[in-house]
């Protein structure tokens, strides 16, 4: 059995077909252990460290960082018995057990991420098939040697091989430009081009003193001669060239080209988000309702909770109470936690609560599995772990799969609310806006109160206006008075 083992990029779940190599954690010659992380790969959902399948010594790395590789493509080779001595050389000089070069099919499946500032294939200045540079038709590099045009009456030059029709477009506009009429010379004042200017000596002295170019004037005197009046008019008239000198730099400043643009490859999390949002927006008929709520009592309840001994080391935020309100409202309206399946609606007895998180790689929605069964303390711990893992970019694909209902906390950006788009397969998503101190009518008087706005988007195929309104109202009732809601509903 060969000592050299090829390690193929594995399927990391959810039917993923490719991944981008973010960083190699080993290098050629390193001795590695079984299950030691060897490479960090970004899939369409998250960045994942992949462990080694064998212990041994790294012999070759097939693809550099930044490459996008299809699942099943060899990415590294490992010598599983480096202590057995050097690998025998074959008659061709290559090691007998050497790893075969990746096939053309596997190399064709690799898409190397473009370097910063590089031009994409197919654009002007970018790579083209055959190793050429993509240029305008007729202005590309020649594929034949340069030759002189045969002289008139001389022996014709030896014809060379015909050039490719795409690269060698007709060069008539360059080789034989159309005759251009010469620009007319400035008028000399007597109606003849190129002749002397007709002006008396006192007129010439006046023009010199006033800085007037006689060659640029058209005379009004006899035989087109220039008079004193012509010179004085030219001296007092506004300069015609000034607007032209001002317009030239303006035209340059208003230019818009590729040097002032940035092209960002759409891949990984960003591509998955775009595909999911487009599919959801044009598949599920969205309806969004809004509710403004006085959450002053909820904020005071959080303060009392933070003051308890057993909660002092727990991250407590308004989002925790919003999540608890959603879970309790789902129990009262289970149809909200369902999925449209074409010929049937699947109502789920478990709630995998998604929390939208903005990361450096884009928007991800990890979820807390079976969140409805957790106590408030367990829910707080689960949300803290979820957020910290997302910020480090280590959220696994499993944590982002199977969500049933989602909360997006747009309030952290200072936004009042929004009209969120449903994650595919879910029937409702709640936007939680910023909590602000605002004037509010409380017990018949206008007082400053803590107020927020909720936005609920839902799939109108499953949730009608009545059900959506009741669900949103229950969330608002809990946030208005958490203690009373708990006593009434549990």
PDB file of N, CA and C in Angstrom, residues 39-122:
ATOM      1  N   UNK A  39      -6.112  22.886   7.772  1.00  0.00           N
ATOM      2  CA  UNK A  39      -6.492  23.943   6.838  1.00  0.00           C
ATOM      3  C   UNK A  39      -7.798  24.569   7.308  1.00  0.00           C
ATOM      4  N   UNK A  40      -7.923  25.873   7.085  1.00  0.00           N
ATOM      5  CA  UNK A  40      -9.172  26.584   7.369  1.00  0.00           C
ATOM      6  C   UNK A  40      -9.853  26.889   6.050  1.00  0.00           C
ATOM      7  N   UNK A  41     -11.075  26.427   5.917  1.00  0.00           N
ATOM      8  CA  UNK A  41     -11.823  26.543   4.666  1.00  0.00           C
ATOM      9  C   UNK A  41     -13.109  27.313   4.920  1.00  0.00           C
ATOM     10  N   UNK A  42     -13.413  28.262   4.037  1.00  0.00           N
ATOM     11  CA  UNK A  42     -14.684  28.975   4.111  1.00  0.00           C
ATOM     12  C   UNK A  42     -15.654  28.360   3.119  1.00  0.00           C
ATOM     13  N   UNK A  43     -16.744  27.852   3.637  1.00  0.00           N
ATOM     14  CA  UNK A  43     -17.799  27.325   2.787  1.00  0.00           C
ATOM     15  C   UNK A  43     -18.802  28.438   2.544  1.00  0.00           C
ATOM     16  N   UNK A  44     -19.935  28.078   1.964  1.00  0.00           N
ATOM     17  CA  UNK A  44     -20.966  29.075   1.733  1.00  0.00           C
ATOM     18  C   UNK A  44     -21.620  29.530   3.023  1.00  0.00           C
ATOM     19  N   UNK A  45     -21.294  28.898   4.141  1.00  0.00           N
ATOM     20  CA  UNK A  45     -21.960  29.244   5.392  1.00  0.00           C
ATOM     21  C   UNK A  45     -21.016  29.691   6.499  1.00  0.00           C
ATOM     22  N   UNK A  46     -19.793  29.151   6.557  1.00  0.00           N
ATOM     23  CA  UNK A  46     -18.932  29.483   7.692  1.00  0.00           C
ATOM     24  C   UNK A  46     -17.495  29.107   7.368  1.00  0.00           C
ATOM     25  N   UNK A  47     -16.595  29.560   8.252  1.00  0.00           N
ATOM     26  CA  UNK A  47     -15.194  29.167   8.185  1.00  0.00           C
ATOM     27  C   UNK A  47     -15.004  27.960   9.094  1.00  0.00           C
ATOM     28  N   UNK A  48     -14.401  26.892   8.546  1.00  0.00           N
ATOM     29  CA  UNK A  48     -14.290  25.630   9.271  1.00  0.00           C
ATOM     30  C   UNK A  48     -12.851  25.150   9.206  1.00  0.00           C
ATOM     31  N   UNK A  49     -12.329  24.696  10.347  1.00  0.00           N
ATOM     32  CA  UNK A  49     -11.013  24.052  10.378  1.00  0.00           C
ATOM     33  C   UNK A  49     -11.184  22.565  10.117  1.00  0.00           C
ATOM     34  N   UNK A  50     -10.439  22.039   9.156  1.00  0.00           N
ATOM     35  CA  UNK A  50     -10.559  20.633   8.771  1.00  0.00           C
ATOM     36  C   UNK A  50      -9.395  19.854   9.372  1.00  0.00           C
ATOM     37  N   UNK A  51      -9.668  18.759  10.084  1.00  0.00           N
ATOM     38  CA  UNK A  51      -8.591  17.975  10.699  1.00  0.00           C
ATOM     39  C   UNK A  51      -8.008  16.962   9.713  1.00  0.00           C
ATOM     40  N   UNK A  52      -6.800  16.496  10.033  1.00  0.00           N
ATOM     41  CA  UNK A  52      -6.129  15.504   9.204  1.00  0.00           C
ATOM     42  C   UNK A  52      -6.721  14.116   9.429  1.00  0.00           C
ATOM     43  N   UNK A  53      -6.824  13.357   8.354  1.00  0.00           N
ATOM     44  CA  UNK A  53      -7.331  11.989   8.443  1.00  0.00           C
ATOM     45  C   UNK A  53      -6.242  11.006   8.825  1.00  0.00           C
ATOM     46  N   UNK A  54      -4.974  11.402   8.621  1.00  0.00           N
ATOM     47  CA  UNK A  54      -3.865  10.510   8.954  1.00  0.00           C
ATOM     48  C   UNK A  54      -2.770  11.303   9.662  1.00  0.00           C
ATOM     49  N   UNK A  55      -1.981  10.584  10.453  1.00  0.00           N
ATOM     50  CA  UNK A  55      -0.765  11.163  11.013  1.00  0.00           C
ATOM     51  C   UNK A  55       0.363  10.955  10.018  1.00  0.00           C
ATOM     52  N   UNK A  56       1.371  11.815  10.059  1.00  0.00           N
ATOM     53  CA  UNK A  56       2.484  11.666   9.128  1.00  0.00           C
ATOM     54  C   UNK A  56       3.163  12.997   8.864  1.00  0.00           C
ATOM     55  N   UNK A  57       3.761  13.095   7.676  1.00  0.00           N
ATOM     56  CA  UNK A  57       4.496  14.295   7.293  1.00  0.00           C
ATOM     57  C   UNK A  57       3.886  14.884   6.021  1.00  0.00           C
ATOM     58  N   UNK A  58       3.681  16.198   6.033  1.00  0.00           N
ATOM     59  CA  UNK A  58       3.113  16.863   4.860  1.00  0.00           C
ATOM     60  C   UNK A  58       4.127  16.817   3.727  1.00  0.00           C
ATOM     61  N   UNK A  59       3.689  16.249   2.610  1.00  0.00           N
ATOM     62  CA  UNK A  59       4.583  16.105   1.462  1.00  0.00           C
ATOM     63  C   UNK A  59       4.334  17.176   0.397  1.00  0.00           C
ATOM     64  N   UNK A  60       3.086  17.538   0.178  1.00  0.00           N
ATOM     65  CA  UNK A  60       2.772  18.529  -0.854  1.00  0.00           C
ATOM     66  C   UNK A  60       1.446  19.200  -0.536  1.00  0.00           C
ATOM     67  N   UNK A  61       1.356  20.458  -0.882  1.00  0.00           N
ATOM     68  CA  UNK A  61       0.108  21.231  -0.801  1.00  0.00           C
ATOM     69  C   UNK A  61      -0.252  21.636  -2.225  1.00  0.00           C
ATOM     70  N   UNK A  62      -1.434  21.227  -2.661  1.00  0.00           N
ATOM     71  CA  UNK A  62      -1.788  21.385  -4.068  1.00  0.00           C
ATOM     72  C   UNK A  62      -2.350  22.765  -4.413  1.00  0.00           C
ATOM     73  N   UNK A  63      -3.024  23.409  -3.472  1.00  0.00           N
ATOM     74  CA  UNK A  63      -3.716  24.656  -3.814  1.00  0.00           C
ATOM     75  C   UNK A  63      -3.362  25.740  -2.808  1.00  0.00           C
ATOM     76  N   UNK A  64      -3.036  26.939  -3.252  1.00  0.00           N
ATOM     77  CA  UNK A  64      -2.628  28.008  -2.339  1.00  0.00           C
ATOM     78  C   UNK A  64      -3.825  28.632  -1.634  1.00  0.00           C
ATOM     79  N   UNK A  65      -3.520  29.453  -0.652  1.00  0.00           N
ATOM     80  CA  UNK A  65      -4.578  30.201   0.039  1.00  0.00           C
ATOM     81  C   UNK A  65      -5.267  31.144  -0.947  1.00  0.00           C
ATOM     82  N   UNK A  66      -6.574  31.226  -0.817  1.00  0.00           N
ATOM     83  CA  UNK A  66      -7.356  32.045  -1.731  1.00  0.00           C
ATOM     84  C   UNK A  66      -7.979  31.275  -2.865  1.00  0.00           C
ATOM     85  N   UNK A  67      -7.614  29.988  -3.017  1.00  0.00           N
ATOM     86  CA  UNK A  67      -8.184  29.172  -4.077  1.00  0.00           C
ATOM     87  C   UNK A  67      -9.566  28.670  -3.679  1.00  0.00           C
ATOM     88  N   UNK A  68     -10.457  28.582  -4.647  1.00  0.00           N
ATOM     89  CA  UNK A  68     -11.772  27.981  -4.453  1.00  0.00           C
ATOM     90  C   UNK A  68     -11.743  26.595  -5.076  1.00  0.00           C
ATOM     91  N   UNK A  69     -11.978  25.581  -4.255  1.00  0.00           N
ATOM     92  CA  UNK A  69     -11.777  24.184  -4.665  1.00  0.00           C
ATOM     93  C   UNK A  69     -13.089  23.423  -4.531  1.00  0.00           C
ATOM     94  N   UNK A  70     -13.382  22.597  -5.508  1.00  0.00           N
ATOM     95  CA  UNK A  70     -14.584  21.779  -5.457  1.00  0.00           C
ATOM     96  C   UNK A  70     -14.410  20.619  -4.478  1.00  0.00           C
ATOM     97  N   UNK A  71     -15.520  20.207  -3.874  1.00  0.00           N
ATOM     98  CA  UNK A  71     -15.509  19.063  -2.972  1.00  0.00           C
ATOM     99  C   UNK A  71     -15.013  17.823  -3.724  1.00  0.00           C
ATOM    100  N   UNK A  72     -14.112  17.056  -3.080  1.00  0.00           N
ATOM    101  CA  UNK A  72     -13.560  15.858  -3.700  1.00  0.00           C
ATOM    102  C   UNK A  72     -12.247  16.084  -4.409  1.00  0.00           C
ATOM    103  N   UNK A  73     -11.781  17.334  -4.471  1.00  0.00           N
ATOM    104  CA  UNK A  73     -10.519  17.644  -5.133  1.00  0.00           C
ATOM    105  C   UNK A  73      -9.359  17.477  -4.156  1.00  0.00           C
ATOM    106  N   UNK A  74      -8.239  16.804  -4.546  1.00  0.00           N
ATOM    107  CA  UNK A  74      -7.091  16.678  -3.642  1.00  0.00           C
ATOM    108  C   UNK A  74      -6.531  18.046  -3.279  1.00  0.00           C
ATOM    109  N   UNK A  75      -6.285  18.282  -1.991  1.00  0.00           N
ATOM    110  CA  UNK A  75      -5.734  19.562  -1.553  1.00  0.00           C
ATOM    111  C   UNK A  75      -4.376  19.406  -0.872  1.00  0.00           C
ATOM    112  N   UNK A  76      -4.044  18.199  -0.384  1.00  0.00           N
ATOM    113  CA  UNK A  76      -2.785  18.001   0.322  1.00  0.00           C
ATOM    114  C   UNK A  76      -2.425  16.525   0.252  1.00  0.00           C
ATOM    115  N   UNK A  77      -1.124  16.219   0.304  1.00  0.00           N
ATOM    116  CA  UNK A  77      -0.679  14.825   0.373  1.00  0.00           C
ATOM    117  C   UNK A  77       0.161  14.630   1.623  1.00  0.00           C
ATOM    118  N   UNK A  78       0.010  13.463   2.227  1.00  0.00           N
ATOM    119  CA  UNK A  78       0.655  13.172   3.506  1.00  0.00           C
ATOM    120  C   UNK A  78       1.412  11.850   3.397  1.00  0.00           C
ATOM    121  N   UNK A  79       2.657  11.859   3.837  1.00  0.00           N
ATOM    122  CA  UNK A  79       3.459  10.634   3.945  1.00  0.00           C
ATOM    123  C   UNK A  79       3.120  10.004   5.289  1.00  0.00           C
ATOM    124  N   UNK A  80       2.417   8.875   5.258  1.00  0.00           N
ATOM    125  CA  UNK A  80       1.930   8.270   6.496  1.00  0.00           C
ATOM    126  C   UNK A  80       2.998   7.456   7.226  1.00  0.00           C
ATOM    127  N   UNK A  81       4.173   7.276   6.615  1.00  0.00           N
ATOM    128  CA  UNK A  81       5.254   6.516   7.280  1.00  0.00           C
ATOM    129  C   UNK A  81       6.592   7.180   6.982  1.00  0.00           C
ATOM    130  N   UNK A  82       6.794   8.397   7.466  1.00  0.00           N
ATOM    131  CA  UNK A  82       8.037   9.100   7.133  1.00  0.00           C
ATOM    132  C   UNK A  82       9.275   8.455   7.737  1.00  0.00           C
ATOM    133  N   UNK A  83       9.099   7.622   8.790  1.00  0.00           N
ATOM    134  CA  UNK A  83      10.255   6.982   9.403  1.00  0.00           C
ATOM    135  C   UNK A  83      10.797   5.811   8.613  1.00  0.00           C
ATOM    136  N   UNK A  84      10.122   5.420   7.548  1.00  0.00           N
ATOM    137  CA  UNK A  84      10.575   4.270   6.756  1.00  0.00           C
ATOM    138  C   UNK A  84      11.699   4.613   5.802  1.00  0.00           C
ATOM    139  N   UNK A  85      12.154   5.848   5.812  1.00  0.00           N
ATOM    140  CA  UNK A  85      13.239   6.227   4.937  1.00  0.00           C
ATOM    141  C   UNK A  85      12.739   6.921   3.691  1.00  0.00           C
ATOM    142  N   UNK A  86      13.692   7.321   2.861  1.00  0.00           N
ATOM    143  CA  UNK A  86      13.299   8.045   1.638  1.00  0.00           C
ATOM    144  C   UNK A  86      12.509   7.138   0.700  1.00  0.00           C
ATOM    145  N   UNK A  87      11.659   7.758  -0.068  1.00  0.00           N
ATOM    146  CA  UNK A  87      10.859   7.016  -1.048  1.00  0.00           C
ATOM    147  C   UNK A  87      11.739   6.646  -2.221  1.00  0.00           C
ATOM    148  N   UNK A  88      11.637   5.389  -2.689  1.00  0.00           N
ATOM    149  CA  UNK A  88      12.464   4.905  -3.793  1.00  0.00           C
ATOM    150  C   UNK A  88      12.185   5.725  -5.045  1.00  0.00           C
ATOM    151  N   UNK A  89      13.279   5.996  -5.762  1.00  0.00           N
ATOM    152  CA  UNK A  89      13.159   6.743  -7.006  1.00  0.00           C
ATOM    153  C   UNK A  89      12.902   5.774  -8.147  1.00  0.00           C
ATOM    154  N   UNK A  90      12.053   6.191  -9.066  1.00  0.00           N
ATOM    155  CA  UNK A  90      11.790   5.370 -10.255  1.00  0.00           C
ATOM    156  C   UNK A  90      12.849   5.660 -11.290  1.00  0.00           C
ATOM    157  N   UNK A  91      12.816   4.929 -12.392  1.00  0.00           N
ATOM    158  CA  UNK A  91      13.794   5.100 -13.459  1.00  0.00           C
ATOM    159  C   UNK A  91      13.701   6.471 -14.093  1.00  0.00           C
ATOM    160  N   UNK A  92      12.612   7.099 -13.964  1.00  0.00           N
ATOM    161  CA  UNK A  92      12.452   8.427 -14.567  1.00  0.00           C
ATOM    162  C   UNK A  92      12.967   9.522 -13.655  1.00  0.00           C
ATOM    163  N   UNK A  93      13.420   9.141 -12.461  1.00  0.00           N
ATOM    164  CA  UNK A  93      13.921  10.142 -11.533  1.00  0.00           C
ATOM    165  C   UNK A  93      12.884  10.628 -10.567  1.00  0.00           C
ATOM    166  N   UNK A  94      11.633  10.247 -10.743  1.00  0.00           N
ATOM    167  CA  UNK A  94      10.570  10.676  -9.836  1.00  0.00           C
ATOM    168  C   UNK A  94      10.389   9.634  -8.760  1.00  0.00           C
ATOM    169  N   UNK A  95       9.977   9.992  -7.558  1.00  0.00           N
ATOM    170  CA  UNK A  95       9.759   9.007  -6.495  1.00  0.00           C
ATOM    171  C   UNK A  95       8.736   7.966  -6.909  1.00  0.00           C
ATOM    172  N   UNK A  96       8.989   6.740  -6.493  1.00  0.00           N
ATOM    173  CA  UNK A  96       8.091   5.649  -6.898  1.00  0.00           C
ATOM    174  C   UNK A  96       6.710   5.839  -6.308  1.00  0.00           C
ATOM    175  N   UNK A  97       6.672   6.322  -5.061  1.00  0.00           N
ATOM    176  CA  UNK A  97       5.373   6.514  -4.406  1.00  0.00           C
ATOM    177  C   UNK A  97       4.900   7.954  -4.506  1.00  0.00           C
ATOM    178  N   UNK A  98       5.496   8.729  -5.413  1.00  0.00           N
ATOM    179  CA  UNK A  98       5.160  10.156  -5.472  1.00  0.00           C
ATOM    180  C   UNK A  98       3.695  10.346  -5.811  1.00  0.00           C
ATOM    181  N   UNK A  99       3.170  11.400  -5.284  1.00  0.00           N
ATOM    182  CA  UNK A  99       1.753  11.712  -5.529  1.00  0.00           C
ATOM    183  C   UNK A  99       1.565  12.135  -6.971  1.00  0.00           C
ATOM    184  N   UNK A 100       0.642  11.530  -7.682  1.00  0.00           N
ATOM    185  CA  UNK A 100       0.404  11.952  -9.058  1.00  0.00           C
ATOM    186  C   UNK A 100      -0.112  13.376  -9.088  1.00  0.00           C
ATOM    187  N   UNK A 101       0.262  14.065 -10.154  1.00  0.00           N
ATOM    188  CA  UNK A 101      -0.216  15.431 -10.323  1.00  0.00           C
ATOM    189  C   UNK A 101      -1.736  15.430 -10.432  1.00  0.00           C
ATOM    190  N   UNK A 102      -2.406  16.383  -9.773  1.00  0.00           N
ATOM    191  CA  UNK A 102      -3.873  16.419  -9.884  1.00  0.00           C
ATOM    192  C   UNK A 102      -4.315  16.448 -11.335  1.00  0.00           C
ATOM    193  N   UNK A 103      -5.408  15.770 -11.597  1.00  0.00           N
ATOM    194  CA  UNK A 103      -5.907  15.662 -12.957  1.00  0.00           C
ATOM    195  C   UNK A 103      -6.326  17.002 -13.502  1.00  0.00           C
ATOM    196  N   UNK A 104      -6.455  17.070 -14.833  1.00  0.00           N
ATOM    197  CA  UNK A 104      -6.892  18.313 -15.466  1.00  0.00           C
ATOM    198  C   UNK A 104      -8.288  18.692 -15.012  1.00  0.00           C
ATOM    199  N   UNK A 105      -9.119  17.683 -14.762  1.00  0.00           N
ATOM    200  CA  UNK A 105     -10.495  17.976 -14.318  1.00  0.00           C
ATOM    201  C   UNK A 105     -10.495  18.626 -12.943  1.00  0.00           C
ATOM    202  N   UNK A 106      -9.617  18.114 -12.040  1.00  0.00           N
ATOM    203  CA  UNK A 106      -9.593  18.703 -10.707  1.00  0.00           C
ATOM    204  C   UNK A 106      -8.991  20.098 -10.732  1.00  0.00           C
ATOM    205  N   UNK A 107      -7.964  20.297 -11.600  1.00  0.00           N
ATOM    206  CA  UNK A 107      -7.395  21.636 -11.704  1.00  0.00           C
ATOM    207  C   UNK A 107      -8.364  22.603 -12.332  1.00  0.00           C
ATOM    208  N   UNK A 108      -9.162  22.116 -13.256  1.00  0.00           N
ATOM    209  CA  UNK A 108     -10.152  22.993 -13.893  1.00  0.00           C
ATOM    210  C   UNK A 108     -11.226  23.402 -12.918  1.00  0.00           C
ATOM    211  N   UNK A 109     -11.415  22.595 -11.860  1.00  0.00           N
ATOM    212  CA  UNK A 109     -12.459  22.918 -10.880  1.00  0.00           C
ATOM    213  C   UNK A 109     -12.018  23.986  -9.905  1.00  0.00           C
ATOM    214  N   UNK A 110     -10.716  24.357  -9.965  1.00  0.00           N
ATOM    215  CA  UNK A 110     -10.196  25.322  -9.013  1.00  0.00           C
ATOM    216  C   UNK A 110     -10.324  26.706  -9.594  1.00  0.00           C
ATOM    217  N   UNK A 111     -10.881  27.588  -8.819  1.00  0.00           N
ATOM    218  CA  UNK A 111     -11.038  28.988  -9.211  1.00  0.00           C
ATOM    219  C   UNK A 111     -10.273  29.832  -8.216  1.00  0.00           C
ATOM    220  N   UNK A 112      -9.109  30.388  -8.635  1.00  0.00           N
ATOM    221  CA  UNK A 112      -8.282  31.176  -7.737  1.00  0.00           C
ATOM    222  C   UNK A 112      -8.888  32.548  -7.589  1.00  0.00           C
ATOM    223  N   UNK A 113      -9.035  32.985  -6.332  1.00  0.00           N
ATOM    224  CA  UNK A 113      -9.625  34.297  -6.092  1.00  0.00           C
ATOM    225  C   UNK A 113      -8.739  35.362  -6.714  1.00  0.00           C
ATOM    226  N   UNK A 114      -9.315  36.354  -7.419  1.00  0.00           N
ATOM    227  CA  UNK A 114      -8.517  37.393  -8.049  1.00  0.00           C
ATOM    228  C   UNK A 114      -7.798  38.240  -7.011  1.00  0.00           C
ATOM    229  N   UNK A 115      -6.543  38.599  -7.320  1.00  0.00           N
ATOM    230  CA  UNK A 115      -5.792  39.442  -6.416  1.00  0.00           C
ATOM    231  C   UNK A 115      -6.381  40.831  -6.396  1.00  0.00           C
ATOM    232  N   UNK A 116      -6.049  41.568  -5.344  1.00  0.00           N
ATOM    233  CA  UNK A 116      -6.603  42.913  -5.207  1.00  0.00           C
ATOM    234  C   UNK A 116      -6.119  43.763  -6.368  1.00  0.00           C
ATOM    235  N   UNK A 117      -7.031  44.423  -7.038  1.00  0.00           N
ATOM    236  CA  UNK A 117      -6.692  45.270  -8.166  1.00  0.00           C
ATOM    237  C   UNK A 117      -6.610  44.530  -9.471  1.00  0.00           C
ATOM    238  N   UNK A 118      -6.725  43.181  -9.473  1.00  0.00           N
ATOM    239  CA  UNK A 118      -6.659  42.426 -10.715  1.00  0.00           C
ATOM    240  C   UNK A 118      -7.919  42.628 -11.523  1.00  0.00           C
ATOM    241  N   UNK A 119      -7.759  42.443 -12.853  1.00  0.00           N
ATOM    242  CA  UNK A 119      -8.900  42.600 -13.753  1.00  0.00           C
ATOM    243  C   UNK A 119      -9.482  41.241 -14.036  1.00  0.00           C
ATOM    244  N   UNK A 120     -10.796  41.114 -13.965  1.00  0.00           N
ATOM    245  CA  UNK A 120     -11.463  39.832 -14.140  1.00  0.00           C
ATOM    246  C   UNK A 120     -11.347  39.346 -15.574  1.00  0.00           C
ATOM    247  N   UNK A 121     -11.328  38.022 -15.787  1.00  0.00           N
ATOM    248  CA  UNK A 121     -11.267  37.488 -17.143  1.00  0.00           C
ATOM    249  C   UNK A 121     -12.439  37.979 -17.957  1.00  0.00           C
ATOM    250  N   UNK A 122     -12.147  38.257 -19.217  1.00  0.00           N
ATOM    251  CA  UNK A 122     -13.189  38.697 -20.126  1.00  0.00           C
ATOM    252  C   UNK A 122     -13.299  40.196 -20.212  1.00  0.00           C
TER     253      UNK A 122
END
